[in-house]
């Protein structure tokens, strides 16, 4: 973590109102390779502030990052970063009028302007992966319900803001507080439907790297990514990274709200599609994952020649320890690229001295410093959450 480079002025005061114009869908299609169902999706470069993105849904926007973007580097550019909203979001936000209410189990409820948030503490930055809990869900077999993502519902950015604990200190956390809950400006379109609110345990809220952020890769958050402020919880799935933050509520006891008590939950043990009643807990931290970005499934490589394979990996909620290229009964350690911090993507590469034939079902396996390692078999669950099975491809030698 380092001190934020951009000033409060550049990030907040200079921005004023940010608004979103309507996108136009093109005719270009991309194949996400989803087994057992429609796999083609349109792509468009016409979402405001976005380059070519895979369109999963227009309103509320759900945009997927093409895998080719992850070839470029460990930081995902803002204009290629995936987008996910559960409900349509406001398309215009007035920074000057924006307030964040801090209340609940606090000593003194407060309502803070953006300037007051920015003045609440030291400005800090953290490089961290924002990954949807359902990333890769569309690859689940048997299929599961929810957005049929390929593996592009993830991205890594440098997030800049103040510590959540410094903002909480403005109100003072009261005795007996257990969790901190967040709400944004987006509200359900359907009467009586639950608002997208999420909470994290107090000990996580107090971490030095959990932020109320306004900066994404040294630019103000765009409206799609939650202008003017969002929560950042490095190592945790992005369902907790509430955008367009407008309310911080300190809780006593459990959180019985819909998106914590009813959804975004994972089984406590292995389940099969036949199982109906099993205990679940809220999804929290991310497991390790790795991807080959240099080659796609079915790619052709030169027989008799050396082969360089490259990609990205992540440790999840702890630093990456190693990445291995794995085949049927063999494995080769990969070389890791520069370390941008425990919560960032890290590049890996490996050179095979000579391709002697087809490389069938090869994959890369990440392991983090706590010993967590990617499994060979999918830990199937009914929402397709937290996919981290080793992703395999086949390369043809010619
Ligand atoms: N206010 C608000 N914040 C939200 C959501 C939402 O629907 N509303 N969706 C969450 C989910 S499920 C994801 S995957 C991330 C996506 O973040 P991004 O759009 O910046 O990539 O935002 C999270 N924060
Ligand atoms: Mo998500």
XYZ file of C-alpha atoms and ligand atoms in Angstrom:
423
model
C 0.000 0.000 0.000
C 1.317 3.443 -0.868
C 0.089 6.982 -0.501
C -2.394 8.032 -3.187
C -0.733 10.135 -5.886
C -3.788 12.031 -7.010
C -5.070 14.887 -4.940
C -8.563 15.201 -3.567
C -9.072 18.097 -5.974
C -8.270 16.042 -9.052
C -10.310 13.089 -7.908
C -13.414 14.647 -6.452
C -13.829 18.391 -6.584
C -12.867 18.567 -10.248
C -15.460 16.072 -11.375
C -18.858 17.642 -10.707
C -21.702 15.700 -12.245
C -21.001 12.432 -13.977
C -23.646 11.041 -16.272
C -24.051 7.989 -18.472
C -25.359 8.052 -22.036
C -27.156 5.125 -23.658
C -25.013 2.528 -25.475
C -25.667 1.149 -28.959
C -25.256 -2.583 -29.498
C -23.209 -3.753 -32.470
C -23.496 -6.961 -34.442
C -20.147 -8.457 -33.456
C -20.394 -11.732 -31.536
C -17.904 -13.496 -29.300
C -18.024 -17.166 -28.268
C -17.539 -17.624 -24.526
C -17.216 -21.412 -24.895
C -19.988 -22.070 -22.359
C -20.921 -25.762 -22.285
C -24.535 -26.832 -22.722
C -26.150 -23.517 -23.635
C -26.078 -20.397 -25.771
C -22.448 -19.345 -25.841
C -22.434 -16.365 -28.214
C -22.646 -12.802 -26.885
C -22.626 -9.440 -28.672
C -19.714 -7.118 -28.077
C -19.783 -3.344 -28.250
C -17.390 -0.424 -27.799
C -20.287 2.012 -27.277
C -20.743 1.904 -23.506
C -19.602 5.310 -22.221
C -15.959 5.207 -21.216
C -15.565 1.622 -22.384
C -13.635 -0.079 -25.143
C -14.807 -3.348 -26.722
C -16.796 -5.230 -24.042
C -18.870 -8.421 -24.024
C -22.497 -7.539 -23.302
C -24.232 -9.869 -20.843
C -27.010 -7.348 -20.107
C -27.596 -3.709 -21.083
C -29.757 -2.481 -18.205
C -28.711 -2.965 -15.392
C -25.326 -3.088 -17.129
C -23.441 -6.388 -16.995
C -20.316 -6.245 -19.184
C -17.603 -8.877 -19.414
C -13.906 -8.318 -20.139
C -12.585 -10.251 -23.167
C -9.816 -12.655 -22.024
C -7.402 -11.063 -24.528
C -7.269 -7.967 -22.281
C -5.467 -9.986 -19.594
C -2.539 -10.527 -21.976
C -1.608 -6.857 -21.691
C -0.498 -6.681 -18.057
C -1.533 -7.085 -14.445
C -3.531 -3.842 -14.335
C -6.853 -4.002 -16.161
C -7.488 -0.693 -17.953
C -10.603 1.137 -16.744
C -12.137 1.096 -20.208
C -11.930 -2.714 -20.366
C -12.871 -3.491 -16.734
C -15.960 -5.704 -16.259
C -19.151 -4.087 -14.959
C -21.915 -5.560 -12.858
C -25.033 -3.965 -11.370
C -27.798 -5.971 -9.705
C -30.359 -3.194 -10.275
C -30.223 -0.350 -12.812
C -28.065 2.383 -11.344
C -28.692 6.148 -11.426
C -27.228 7.471 -14.664
C -26.269 10.817 -13.132
C -24.731 11.687 -9.760
C -24.076 15.207 -8.465
C -20.812 15.138 -6.546
C -21.513 18.448 -4.779
C -24.753 17.144 -3.309
C -23.553 13.649 -2.493
C -23.552 12.620 1.183
C -22.505 9.439 2.952
C -24.614 8.791 6.048
C -22.758 6.942 8.812
C -25.181 5.593 11.411
C -26.527 2.596 13.290
C -24.509 1.450 16.304
C -22.374 4.607 16.454
C -21.796 7.281 19.077
C -22.917 10.152 16.815
C -24.553 9.642 13.405
C -23.007 11.879 10.736
C -23.655 12.794 7.112
C -20.394 13.419 5.257
C -19.695 15.384 2.061
C -17.068 14.135 -0.391
C -14.638 16.723 0.979
C -15.240 15.452 4.512
C -14.666 11.857 3.386
C -11.440 12.860 1.644
C -10.323 14.697 4.789
C -11.179 11.770 7.091
C -7.709 10.252 6.942
C -4.536 9.472 5.057
C -4.957 8.834 1.334
C -3.897 5.297 0.526
C -3.782 3.078 -2.550
C -3.971 -0.676 -2.879
C -3.640 -2.810 -6.018
C -6.379 -5.411 -5.773
C -8.436 -7.799 -7.885
C -12.149 -7.120 -8.091
C -13.763 -10.457 -8.998
C -17.463 -11.272 -9.149
C -18.467 -14.199 -6.928
C -20.021 -15.756 -10.039
C -16.994 -15.348 -12.309
C -16.767 -18.380 -14.620
C -20.231 -19.571 -13.585
C -21.240 -20.138 -17.214
C -18.618 -22.905 -17.408
C -20.346 -24.906 -14.626
C -21.523 -28.397 -15.527
C -24.332 -29.098 -14.799
C -25.406 -25.543 -15.593
C -26.493 -23.181 -12.834
C -28.686 -20.070 -12.838
C -27.359 -16.485 -12.812
C -25.325 -14.418 -15.265
C -23.587 -16.916 -17.569
C -20.119 -15.391 -17.210
C -17.029 -16.731 -18.899
C -13.908 -15.937 -16.873
C -13.934 -12.200 -17.664
C -15.838 -10.996 -14.568
C -12.587 -9.995 -12.914
C -10.064 -7.186 -13.126
C -7.161 -5.729 -11.203
C -6.848 -2.009 -10.461
C -5.065 0.416 -8.196
C -7.762 1.737 -5.853
C -7.252 5.033 -3.996
C -9.204 6.476 -1.101
C -9.304 6.696 2.674
C -9.504 3.839 5.144
C -13.028 2.773 6.059
C -11.938 2.793 9.716
C -11.084 6.510 9.462
C -14.548 7.233 8.064
C -16.129 5.131 10.844
C -14.122 7.131 13.394
C -16.049 10.252 12.306
C -19.140 8.696 13.902
C -17.405 6.531 16.511
C -18.245 2.826 16.619
C -20.417 1.986 19.660
C -19.886 -0.965 22.006
C -21.272 -4.298 20.811
C -20.881 -3.538 17.081
C -20.504 -6.710 14.976
C -20.712 -5.753 11.298
C -20.644 -2.774 8.952
C -23.256 -2.618 6.198
C -23.131 -0.574 3.000
C -25.767 0.752 0.617
C -25.411 2.650 -2.646
C -27.649 5.016 -4.590
C -29.111 2.203 -6.707
C -32.561 1.058 -5.623
C -34.735 -1.833 -6.836
C -37.076 -1.130 -9.743
C -39.611 -3.606 -8.396
C -41.790 -2.661 -5.405
C -40.909 -4.573 -2.278
C -37.740 -6.068 -3.809
C -34.667 -5.966 -1.572
C -32.078 -3.207 -2.020
C -28.525 -4.349 -2.799
C -26.951 -3.871 0.641
C -23.994 -5.876 1.960
C -22.102 -6.126 5.226
C -18.680 -7.267 6.405
C -17.557 -8.300 9.903
C -16.119 -5.580 12.149
C -12.578 -7.031 12.151
C -12.501 -6.847 8.334
C -13.949 -3.307 8.328
C -11.095 -2.214 10.604
C -8.350 -3.547 8.319
C -5.799 -0.992 7.127
C -6.397 -1.867 3.471
C -10.212 -1.740 3.428
C -11.048 1.537 1.710
C -13.713 4.039 0.863
C -12.248 4.632 -2.585
C -12.722 7.341 -5.207
C -9.799 6.500 -7.485
C -9.438 3.645 -9.962
C -6.084 3.486 -11.758
C -5.444 7.167 -10.957
C -8.761 8.316 -12.413
C -11.992 9.156 -10.595
C -14.373 6.191 -10.476
C -16.619 6.259 -13.541
C -20.338 6.037 -13.002
C -20.332 2.378 -14.126
C -17.751 1.603 -11.440
C -19.589 3.473 -8.704
C -18.860 7.209 -8.859
C -18.232 8.944 -6.536
C -17.221 6.348 -3.879
C -17.042 2.583 -3.484
C -15.957 0.116 -0.841
C -12.796 -1.906 -1.579
C -12.167 -5.138 0.377
C -8.933 -6.679 -0.978
C -9.034 -10.487 -1.099
C -12.838 -10.625 -0.814
C -15.253 -11.165 -3.705
C -16.555 -7.909 -5.140
C -20.136 -8.422 -3.995
C -18.927 -6.546 -0.875
C -17.348 -3.714 -2.890
C -20.502 -1.577 -2.795
C -20.554 1.162 -5.449
C -22.078 4.685 -5.314
C -21.733 4.410 -1.563
C -24.358 6.477 0.256
C -24.924 4.711 3.601
C -22.623 3.068 6.127
C -24.537 1.344 8.905
C -22.889 -0.241 11.927
C -24.812 -3.343 13.049
C -25.171 -5.198 16.313
C -25.799 -8.907 15.807
C -26.356 -10.734 12.527
C -27.203 -9.220 9.167
C -30.574 -10.648 8.074
C -30.752 -8.635 4.827
C -31.525 -10.501 1.601
C -28.132 -10.369 -0.154
C -26.329 -11.670 2.941
C -28.900 -13.979 4.566
C -30.501 -15.415 1.404
C -28.122 -15.128 -1.563
C -24.376 -14.944 -2.186
C -24.029 -18.015 0.012
C -21.927 -21.133 -0.498
C -22.372 -24.668 0.882
C -20.202 -25.523 3.890
C -19.231 -28.841 2.253
C -19.448 -30.679 -1.086
C -22.929 -30.777 -2.678
C -24.438 -32.374 -5.802
C -27.218 -31.033 -8.050
C -29.584 -33.513 -6.340
C -28.990 -32.049 -2.853
C -31.697 -29.647 -1.723
C -31.185 -28.816 1.954
C -27.648 -28.117 3.069
C -26.026 -25.538 5.335
C -24.585 -22.427 3.693
C -22.476 -19.446 4.757
C -21.973 -16.057 3.067
C -19.305 -16.152 0.385
C -16.272 -14.168 1.580
C -12.642 -14.572 0.475
C -11.283 -15.510 -2.949
C -9.319 -18.710 -3.581
C -6.245 -18.853 -5.876
C -6.733 -18.986 -9.661
C -4.574 -19.002 -12.773
C -5.196 -18.563 -16.505
C -3.282 -19.164 -19.707
C -3.543 -15.934 -21.716
C -0.990 -16.603 -24.481
C -3.023 -19.388 -26.105
C -6.713 -20.235 -26.454
C -8.277 -23.697 -26.406
C -7.729 -25.419 -29.750
C -4.749 -23.227 -30.653
C -2.039 -24.548 -32.963
C 1.625 -24.666 -31.882
C 4.767 -25.556 -33.853
C 5.892 -29.201 -33.552
C 9.574 -29.691 -32.726
C 9.962 -26.083 -31.552
C 10.212 -24.579 -28.075
C 6.924 -23.218 -26.727
C 6.461 -20.250 -24.423
C 3.227 -20.191 -22.430
C 2.181 -17.110 -20.449
C -0.662 -15.941 -18.315
C -1.878 -14.419 -15.086
C -2.497 -15.808 -11.619
C -3.835 -14.646 -8.288
C -3.387 -15.822 -4.721
C -6.899 -14.747 -3.706
C -6.971 -13.573 -0.089
C -3.235 -14.257 0.348
C -0.110 -13.799 -1.748
C 0.593 -16.207 -4.576
C 3.276 -18.756 -3.748
C 3.704 -20.658 -7.009
C 2.165 -21.547 -10.338
C 2.662 -24.899 -12.085
C 1.807 -25.950 -15.610
C 0.046 -29.297 -15.268
C -0.718 -32.024 -17.794
C -1.750 -35.650 -17.527
C 0.670 -36.996 -14.910
C 3.308 -34.258 -15.282
C 3.888 -30.735 -14.029
C 6.414 -27.965 -14.672
C 7.004 -24.986 -12.361
C 6.363 -21.554 -13.901
C 8.403 -18.388 -13.436
C 6.541 -15.564 -11.697
C 6.650 -11.951 -12.899
C 6.953 -8.793 -10.762
C 5.030 -8.745 -7.470
C 2.473 -5.909 -7.325
C 1.214 -6.942 -3.883
C -0.667 -9.912 -2.415
C -4.056 -8.989 -3.894
C -2.909 -8.237 -7.454
C -2.643 -10.387 -10.563
C 0.830 -11.729 -11.147
C 2.205 -12.762 -14.501
C 3.687 -16.225 -14.990
C 5.526 -17.825 -17.880
C 7.063 -21.183 -18.743
C 9.122 -22.430 -21.683
C 8.753 -26.024 -22.871
C 12.042 -26.955 -24.622
C 10.360 -28.854 -27.453
C 6.790 -29.598 -28.497
C 6.696 -33.312 -29.386
C 2.937 -33.661 -29.961
C -0.485 -32.322 -29.004
C -0.722 -30.842 -25.537
C -4.031 -32.241 -24.332
C -5.865 -30.763 -21.344
C -3.029 -28.673 -20.003
C -3.727 -26.136 -17.304
C -2.062 -23.878 -14.776
C -2.430 -24.371 -11.048
C -1.934 -21.551 -8.550
C -1.071 -22.033 -4.895
C -1.049 -19.267 -2.285
C 1.135 -18.833 0.798
C -1.530 -20.297 3.108
C -1.270 -23.573 1.133
C -4.591 -23.148 -0.709
C -4.237 -24.709 -4.142
C -6.551 -24.993 -7.138
C -8.417 -28.335 -7.287
C -8.589 -30.741 -10.225
C -12.352 -31.106 -9.937
C -14.965 -28.367 -9.916
C -16.470 -27.788 -6.447
C -19.945 -27.573 -7.999
C -22.470 -25.403 -6.145
C -25.952 -24.277 -7.199
C -24.927 -20.657 -7.860
C -21.598 -21.433 -9.512
C -19.778 -19.296 -6.954
C -16.044 -19.137 -6.332
C -15.035 -21.230 -9.340
C -11.350 -22.121 -9.047
C -11.000 -25.498 -10.719
C -7.837 -25.696 -12.866
C -8.805 -24.278 -16.294
C -7.602 -26.597 -19.065
C -7.006 -26.137 -22.777
C -5.788 -28.361 -25.590
C -3.118 -27.216 -28.072
C -2.559 -28.976 -31.401
C 0.998 -29.522 -32.630
C 1.570 -29.029 -36.377
N -24.217 -0.284 -5.327
C -23.892 -1.467 -5.849
N -22.646 -1.945 -5.654
C -22.276 -3.134 -6.194
C -23.204 -3.910 -6.924
C -24.522 -3.389 -7.120
O -25.373 -4.011 -7.753
N -24.825 -2.169 -6.569
N -22.815 -5.142 -7.427
C -21.671 -5.784 -6.788
C -21.195 -6.912 -7.566
S -22.121 -8.323 -7.481
C -20.037 -6.849 -8.316
S -19.460 -8.215 -9.148
C -19.227 -5.600 -8.355
C -18.805 -5.233 -9.756
O -17.932 -4.135 -9.739
P -17.556 -3.365 -11.075
O -18.829 -3.105 -11.834
O -16.828 -2.145 -10.680
O -16.641 -4.296 -11.852
O -19.907 -4.502 -7.790
C -20.526 -4.802 -6.550
N -21.016 -3.570 -5.977
Mo -20.914 -10.005 -8.566
